[in-house]
Amino acid sequence: MLQEQEAHAAATERTFIAIKPDGVQRGLISEIVSRFERKGFKLVAIKIVVPSKGFAEKHYHDLKERPFFNGLCDFLSSGPVIAMVWEGEGVIKYGRKLIGATDPQKSEPGTIRGDLAVVVGRNIIHGSDGPETAKDEIDLWFKPEELVSYTSNSEKWLYGDN
Ligand code: UDP
Ligand code: MG
């Protein structure tokens, strides 16, 4: 019973992923979505939105003392962003692996930033860095009713059923 509960909790782990304005303008939405989708993670929320500067400041509140904070918030609010919630076992940590290091010069080839971006100020994607931030960021960007719980057809093939 405990094992079943643990398995369920792991499978419903969720993270917040955003394609920043540079990724949207460069036509990388489908490329980025497909990397999460093909891995086996499940999309449970998605929308296109232009965040206000104030909203960007809330999203990046942890970084407000950093010298790049103002420019970063200006940039995030400069155009459409694709906000998403992805679900799956280990999605928070593995999502960060798919994304790659913050500085694309240090991201491994094969990662999203490694393959598709060049400089840190235009690194095309955001992903929550841990369970607390994932929860806070999902709550900031989405209303509870915007998250869709469903069983994907491939779940038993991804996770097994015994
Ligand atoms: N950033 C920047 N200059 C830096 C470090 C970060 O412009 O020297 C930007 C970059 O877009 C990064 C974002 O600030 O994605 C948030 O920084 P964080 O350290 O949280 O990196 P992330 O979690 O996005 O990898
Ligand atoms: Mg971060």
PDB file of C-alpha atoms and ligand atoms in Angstrom:
ATOM      1  CA  MET A   1       0.000   0.000   0.000  1.00  0.00           C
ATOM      2  CA  LEU A   2       2.755   2.430   0.983  1.00  0.00           C
ATOM      3  CA  GLN A   3       4.625   1.426  -2.157  1.00  0.00           C
ATOM      4  CA  GLU A   4       1.541   2.170  -4.263  1.00  0.00           C
ATOM      5  CA  GLN A   5       1.167   5.594  -2.670  1.00  0.00           C
ATOM      6  CA  GLU A   6       4.822   6.398  -3.274  1.00  0.00           C
ATOM      7  CA  ALA A   7       4.583   5.316  -6.897  1.00  0.00           C
ATOM      8  CA  HIS A   8       1.540   7.519  -7.385  1.00  0.00           C
ATOM      9  CA  ALA A   9       3.196  10.534  -5.742  1.00  0.00           C
ATOM     10  CA  ALA A  10       6.238  10.162  -7.985  1.00  0.00           C
ATOM     11  CA  ALA A  11       4.165   9.818 -11.145  1.00  0.00           C
ATOM     12  CA  THR A  12       2.253  13.024 -10.404  1.00  0.00           C
ATOM     13  CA  GLU A  13       5.324  15.184  -9.833  1.00  0.00           C
ATOM     14  CA  ARG A  14       4.925  18.436 -11.732  1.00  0.00           C
ATOM     15  CA  THR A  15       7.236  21.202 -12.897  1.00  0.00           C
ATOM     16  CA  PHE A  16       6.829  24.625 -14.455  1.00  0.00           C
ATOM     17  CA  ILE A  17       8.502  25.130 -17.829  1.00  0.00           C
ATOM     18  CA  ALA A  18       8.403  28.347 -19.867  1.00  0.00           C
ATOM     19  CA  ILE A  19       9.627  29.089 -23.377  1.00  0.00           C
ATOM     20  CA  LYS A  20      10.920  32.635 -23.110  1.00  0.00           C
ATOM     21  CA  PRO A  21      10.276  35.337 -25.771  1.00  0.00           C
ATOM     22  CA  ASP A  22      13.493  34.458 -27.645  1.00  0.00           C
ATOM     23  CA  GLY A  23      12.468  30.793 -27.984  1.00  0.00           C
ATOM     24  CA  VAL A  24       8.998  31.799 -29.212  1.00  0.00           C
ATOM     25  CA  GLN A  25      10.339  34.348 -31.721  1.00  0.00           C
ATOM     26  CA  ARG A  26      12.904  31.882 -33.037  1.00  0.00           C
ATOM     27  CA  GLY A  27      10.223  29.316 -33.840  1.00  0.00           C
ATOM     28  CA  LEU A  28      11.373  26.779 -31.257  1.00  0.00           C
ATOM     29  CA  ILE A  29       8.048  26.021 -29.548  1.00  0.00           C
ATOM     30  CA  SER A  30       7.429  22.665 -31.219  1.00  0.00           C
ATOM     31  CA  GLU A  31      11.099  21.613 -30.902  1.00  0.00           C
ATOM     32  CA  ILE A  32      11.070  22.259 -27.147  1.00  0.00           C
ATOM     33  CA  VAL A  33       7.628  20.750 -26.517  1.00  0.00           C
ATOM     34  CA  SER A  34       8.608  17.655 -28.469  1.00  0.00           C
ATOM     35  CA  ARG A  35      11.710  17.032 -26.348  1.00  0.00           C
ATOM     36  CA  PHE A  36       9.597  16.841 -23.186  1.00  0.00           C
ATOM     37  CA  GLU A  37       6.851  14.897 -24.941  1.00  0.00           C
ATOM     38  CA  ARG A  38       9.138  12.291 -26.543  1.00  0.00           C
ATOM     39  CA  LYS A  39      10.907  11.696 -23.234  1.00  0.00           C
ATOM     40  CA  GLY A  40       7.566  10.532 -21.853  1.00  0.00           C
ATOM     41  CA  PHE A  41       6.515  13.500 -19.751  1.00  0.00           C
ATOM     42  CA  LYS A  42       2.870  14.553 -19.820  1.00  0.00           C
ATOM     43  CA  LEU A  43       1.672  18.056 -20.651  1.00  0.00           C
ATOM     44  CA  VAL A  44      -0.975  19.103 -18.126  1.00  0.00           C
ATOM     45  CA  ALA A  45      -1.202  22.861 -18.806  1.00  0.00           C
ATOM     46  CA  ILE A  46      -0.106  25.213 -21.584  1.00  0.00           C
ATOM     47  CA  LYS A  47      -0.852  28.806 -22.571  1.00  0.00           C
ATOM     48  CA  ILE A  48       0.653  31.723 -24.441  1.00  0.00           C
ATOM     49  CA  VAL A  49       0.933  34.929 -22.449  1.00  0.00           C
ATOM     50  CA  VAL A  50       2.813  38.236 -22.407  1.00  0.00           C
ATOM     51  CA  PRO A  51       3.737  38.699 -18.745  1.00  0.00           C
ATOM     52  CA  SER A  52       3.826  42.226 -17.302  1.00  0.00           C
ATOM     53  CA  LYS A  53       7.101  43.537 -15.896  1.00  0.00           C
ATOM     54  CA  GLY A  54       5.637  43.207 -12.381  1.00  0.00           C
ATOM     55  CA  PHE A  55       4.711  39.588 -13.048  1.00  0.00           C
ATOM     56  CA  ALA A  56       8.220  38.850 -14.348  1.00  0.00           C
ATOM     57  CA  GLU A  57       9.631  40.402 -11.150  1.00  0.00           C
ATOM     58  CA  LYS A  58       7.453  38.072  -9.079  1.00  0.00           C
ATOM     59  CA  HIS A  59       8.561  35.071 -11.107  1.00  0.00           C
ATOM     60  CA  TYR A  60      12.250  35.948 -10.654  1.00  0.00           C
ATOM     61  CA  HIS A  61      11.916  37.382  -7.104  1.00  0.00           C
ATOM     62  CA  ASP A  62      14.788  35.187  -5.832  1.00  0.00           C
ATOM     63  CA  LEU A  63      17.182  37.026  -8.168  1.00  0.00           C
ATOM     64  CA  LYS A  64      16.231  40.599  -7.295  1.00  0.00           C
ATOM     65  CA  GLU A  65      19.670  41.444  -5.883  1.00  0.00           C
ATOM     66  CA  ARG A  66      21.470  40.278  -9.025  1.00  0.00           C
ATOM     67  CA  PRO A  67      22.811  42.868 -11.492  1.00  0.00           C
ATOM     68  CA  PHE A  68      20.974  41.294 -14.426  1.00  0.00           C
ATOM     69  CA  PHE A  69      17.575  41.265 -12.650  1.00  0.00           C
ATOM     70  CA  ASN A  70      16.109  44.362 -14.302  1.00  0.00           C
ATOM     71  CA  GLY A  71      17.188  43.399 -17.818  1.00  0.00           C
ATOM     72  CA  LEU A  72      15.981  39.844 -17.273  1.00  0.00           C
ATOM     73  CA  CYS A  73      12.523  41.013 -16.189  1.00  0.00           C
ATOM     74  CA  ASP A  74      12.353  43.506 -19.081  1.00  0.00           C
ATOM     75  CA  PHE A  75      13.201  40.670 -21.435  1.00  0.00           C
ATOM     76  CA  LEU A  76      10.726  38.123 -20.016  1.00  0.00           C
ATOM     77  CA  SER A  77       7.953  40.720 -20.358  1.00  0.00           C
ATOM     78  CA  SER A  78       8.988  41.803 -23.863  1.00  0.00           C
ATOM     79  CA  GLY A  79       6.812  39.344 -25.798  1.00  0.00           C
ATOM     80  CA  PRO A  80       4.883  36.098 -25.793  1.00  0.00           C
ATOM     81  CA  VAL A  81       5.957  33.329 -23.431  1.00  0.00           C
ATOM     82  CA  ILE A  82       4.716  29.719 -23.557  1.00  0.00           C
ATOM     83  CA  ALA A  83       3.897  28.707 -19.985  1.00  0.00           C
ATOM     84  CA  MET A  84       3.568  24.987 -19.346  1.00  0.00           C
ATOM     85  CA  VAL A  85       3.217  22.408 -16.619  1.00  0.00           C
ATOM     86  CA  TRP A  86       4.760  19.003 -17.294  1.00  0.00           C
ATOM     87  CA  GLU A  87       4.129  15.916 -15.188  1.00  0.00           C
ATOM     88  CA  GLY A  88       5.998  12.655 -14.681  1.00  0.00           C
ATOM     89  CA  GLU A  89       8.322  10.696 -12.477  1.00  0.00           C
ATOM     90  CA  GLY A  90      11.399  12.806 -11.722  1.00  0.00           C
ATOM     91  CA  VAL A  91      10.242  15.605 -14.057  1.00  0.00           C
ATOM     92  CA  ILE A  92      11.622  18.467 -11.938  1.00  0.00           C
ATOM     93  CA  LYS A  93      15.212  17.248 -11.884  1.00  0.00           C
ATOM     94  CA  TYR A  94      15.198  15.584 -15.296  1.00  0.00           C
ATOM     95  CA  GLY A  95      13.504  18.609 -16.853  1.00  0.00           C
ATOM     96  CA  ARG A  96      16.548  20.636 -15.758  1.00  0.00           C
ATOM     97  CA  LYS A  97      18.780  18.031 -17.418  1.00  0.00           C
ATOM     98  CA  LEU A  98      16.861  18.307 -20.675  1.00  0.00           C
ATOM     99  CA  ILE A  99      17.242  22.094 -20.464  1.00  0.00           C
ATOM    100  CA  GLY A 100      20.981  22.117 -19.717  1.00  0.00           C
ATOM    101  CA  ALA A 101      23.203  24.539 -17.796  1.00  0.00           C
ATOM    102  CA  THR A 102      22.106  28.165 -17.370  1.00  0.00           C
ATOM    103  CA  ASP A 103      24.928  29.420 -19.613  1.00  0.00           C
ATOM    104  CA  PRO A 104      24.508  27.835 -23.068  1.00  0.00           C
ATOM    105  CA  GLN A 105      28.288  27.950 -23.500  1.00  0.00           C
ATOM    106  CA  LYS A 106      28.441  25.415 -20.655  1.00  0.00           C
ATOM    107  CA  SER A 107      25.362  23.368 -21.601  1.00  0.00           C
ATOM    108  CA  GLU A 108      26.133  19.955 -23.025  1.00  0.00           C
ATOM    109  CA  PRO A 109      25.284  19.230 -26.664  1.00  0.00           C
ATOM    110  CA  GLY A 110      22.029  17.297 -26.665  1.00  0.00           C
ATOM    111  CA  THR A 111      20.411  19.642 -24.168  1.00  0.00           C
ATOM    112  CA  ILE A 112      17.929  22.306 -25.225  1.00  0.00           C
ATOM    113  CA  ARG A 113      20.212  25.221 -24.370  1.00  0.00           C
ATOM    114  CA  GLY A 114      23.282  23.362 -25.605  1.00  0.00           C
ATOM    115  CA  ASP A 115      21.726  22.700 -28.994  1.00  0.00           C
ATOM    116  CA  LEU A 116      19.649  25.828 -29.489  1.00  0.00           C
ATOM    117  CA  ALA A 117      21.097  28.846 -27.617  1.00  0.00           C
ATOM    118  CA  VAL A 118      24.379  30.749 -27.412  1.00  0.00           C
ATOM    119  CA  VAL A 119      24.357  33.307 -24.581  1.00  0.00           C
ATOM    120  CA  VAL A 120      23.057  33.309 -21.005  1.00  0.00           C
ATOM    121  CA  GLY A 121      20.788  36.324 -21.483  1.00  0.00           C
ATOM    122  CA  ARG A 122      18.983  34.570 -24.356  1.00  0.00           C
ATOM    123  CA  ASN A 123      18.833  30.972 -23.157  1.00  0.00           C
ATOM    124  CA  ILE A 124      15.260  30.408 -24.464  1.00  0.00           C
ATOM    125  CA  ILE A 125      13.738  28.343 -21.646  1.00  0.00           C
ATOM    126  CA  HIS A 126      12.987  28.352 -17.933  1.00  0.00           C
ATOM    127  CA  GLY A 127      12.489  25.322 -15.681  1.00  0.00           C
ATOM    128  CA  SER A 128      11.769  25.102 -11.959  1.00  0.00           C
ATOM    129  CA  ASP A 129      14.861  24.202  -9.938  1.00  0.00           C
ATOM    130  CA  GLY A 130      13.231  22.147  -7.155  1.00  0.00           C
ATOM    131  CA  PRO A 131       9.951  20.957  -5.623  1.00  0.00           C
ATOM    132  CA  GLU A 132       9.280  24.205  -3.707  1.00  0.00           C
ATOM    133  CA  THR A 133       9.887  26.494  -6.668  1.00  0.00           C
ATOM    134  CA  ALA A 134       7.912  24.155  -8.937  1.00  0.00           C
ATOM    135  CA  LYS A 135       4.883  24.502  -6.671  1.00  0.00           C
ATOM    136  CA  ASP A 136       5.274  28.277  -6.286  1.00  0.00           C
ATOM    137  CA  GLU A 137       5.775  28.843 -10.016  1.00  0.00           C
ATOM    138  CA  ILE A 138       2.818  26.639 -11.025  1.00  0.00           C
ATOM    139  CA  ASP A 139       0.645  28.568  -8.532  1.00  0.00           C
ATOM    140  CA  LEU A 140       1.916  31.903  -9.872  1.00  0.00           C
ATOM    141  CA  TRP A 141       1.330  31.149 -13.567  1.00  0.00           C
ATOM    142  CA  PHE A 142      -1.775  28.942 -13.475  1.00  0.00           C
ATOM    143  CA  LYS A 143      -5.175  28.779 -11.809  1.00  0.00           C
ATOM    144  CA  PRO A 144      -5.904  25.284 -10.417  1.00  0.00           C
ATOM    145  CA  GLU A 145      -8.629  24.733 -13.041  1.00  0.00           C
ATOM    146  CA  GLU A 146      -6.116  25.308 -15.853  1.00  0.00           C
ATOM    147  CA  LEU A 147      -4.279  22.103 -14.883  1.00  0.00           C
ATOM    148  CA  VAL A 148      -5.742  19.054 -16.603  1.00  0.00           C
ATOM    149  CA  SER A 149      -5.444  15.678 -14.917  1.00  0.00           C
ATOM    150  CA  TYR A 150      -5.815  12.778 -17.321  1.00  0.00           C
ATOM    151  CA  THR A 151      -4.504   9.319 -17.997  1.00  0.00           C
ATOM    152  CA  SER A 152      -2.256   9.180 -21.019  1.00  0.00           C
ATOM    153  CA  ASN A 153      -2.550   6.172 -23.302  1.00  0.00           C
ATOM    154  CA  SER A 154       1.163   5.483 -23.072  1.00  0.00           C
ATOM    155  CA  GLU A 155       1.405   5.518 -19.271  1.00  0.00           C
ATOM    156  CA  LYS A 156       1.483   1.741 -18.821  1.00  0.00           C
ATOM    157  CA  TRP A 157       4.126   1.496 -21.535  1.00  0.00           C
ATOM    158  CA  LEU A 158       6.238   4.174 -19.861  1.00  0.00           C
ATOM    159  CA  TYR A 159       5.903   3.011 -16.273  1.00  0.00           C
ATOM    160  CA  GLY A 160       4.775  -0.604 -16.526  1.00  0.00           C
ATOM    161  CA  ASP A 161       1.666  -1.854 -14.776  1.00  0.00           C
ATOM    162  CA  ASN A 162       3.021  -4.254 -12.184  1.00  0.00           C
TER     163      ASN A 162
HETATM  164  N1  UDP B   1      20.791  35.145 -16.252  1.00  0.00           N
HETATM  165  C1  UDP B   1      21.506  36.153 -16.885  1.00  0.00           C
HETATM  166  N2  UDP B   1      22.807  36.351 -16.521  1.00  0.00           N
HETATM  167  C2  UDP B   1      23.433  35.580 -15.586  1.00  0.00           C
HETATM  168  C3  UDP B   1      22.708  34.551 -14.960  1.00  0.00           C
HETATM  169  C4  UDP B   1      21.377  34.364 -15.318  1.00  0.00           C
HETATM  170  O1  UDP B   1      20.980  36.852 -17.737  1.00  0.00           O
HETATM  171  O2  UDP B   1      24.616  35.797 -15.323  1.00  0.00           O
HETATM  172  C5  UDP B   1      19.393  34.919 -16.645  1.00  0.00           C
HETATM  173  C6  UDP B   1      19.234  33.694 -17.535  1.00  0.00           C
HETATM  174  O3  UDP B   1      18.251  33.986 -18.512  1.00  0.00           O
HETATM  175  C7  UDP B   1      18.730  32.658 -16.561  1.00  0.00           C
HETATM  176  C8  UDP B   1      17.867  33.510 -15.633  1.00  0.00           C
HETATM  177  O4  UDP B   1      18.618  34.710 -15.491  1.00  0.00           O
HETATM  178  O5  UDP B   1      17.992  31.637 -17.222  1.00  0.00           O
HETATM  179  C9  UDP B   1      17.597  32.930 -14.275  1.00  0.00           C
HETATM  180  O6  UDP B   1      18.828  32.602 -13.661  1.00  0.00           O
HETATM  181  P1  UDP B   1      19.015  31.230 -12.882  1.00  0.00           P
HETATM  182  O7  UDP B   1      20.315  31.317 -12.171  1.00  0.00           O
HETATM  183  O8  UDP B   1      17.789  30.938 -12.099  1.00  0.00           O
HETATM  184  O9  UDP B   1      19.192  30.189 -14.095  1.00  0.00           O
HETATM  185  P2  UDP B   1      18.206  29.040 -14.637  1.00  0.00           P
HETATM  186  O10 UDP B   1      17.464  28.484 -13.466  1.00  0.00           O
HETATM  187  O11 UDP B   1      17.294  29.677 -15.651  1.00  0.00           O
HETATM  188  O12 UDP B   1      19.130  28.027 -15.266  1.00  0.00           O
HETATM  189 MG    MG B   2      16.427  29.425 -11.954  1.00  0.00          MG
END
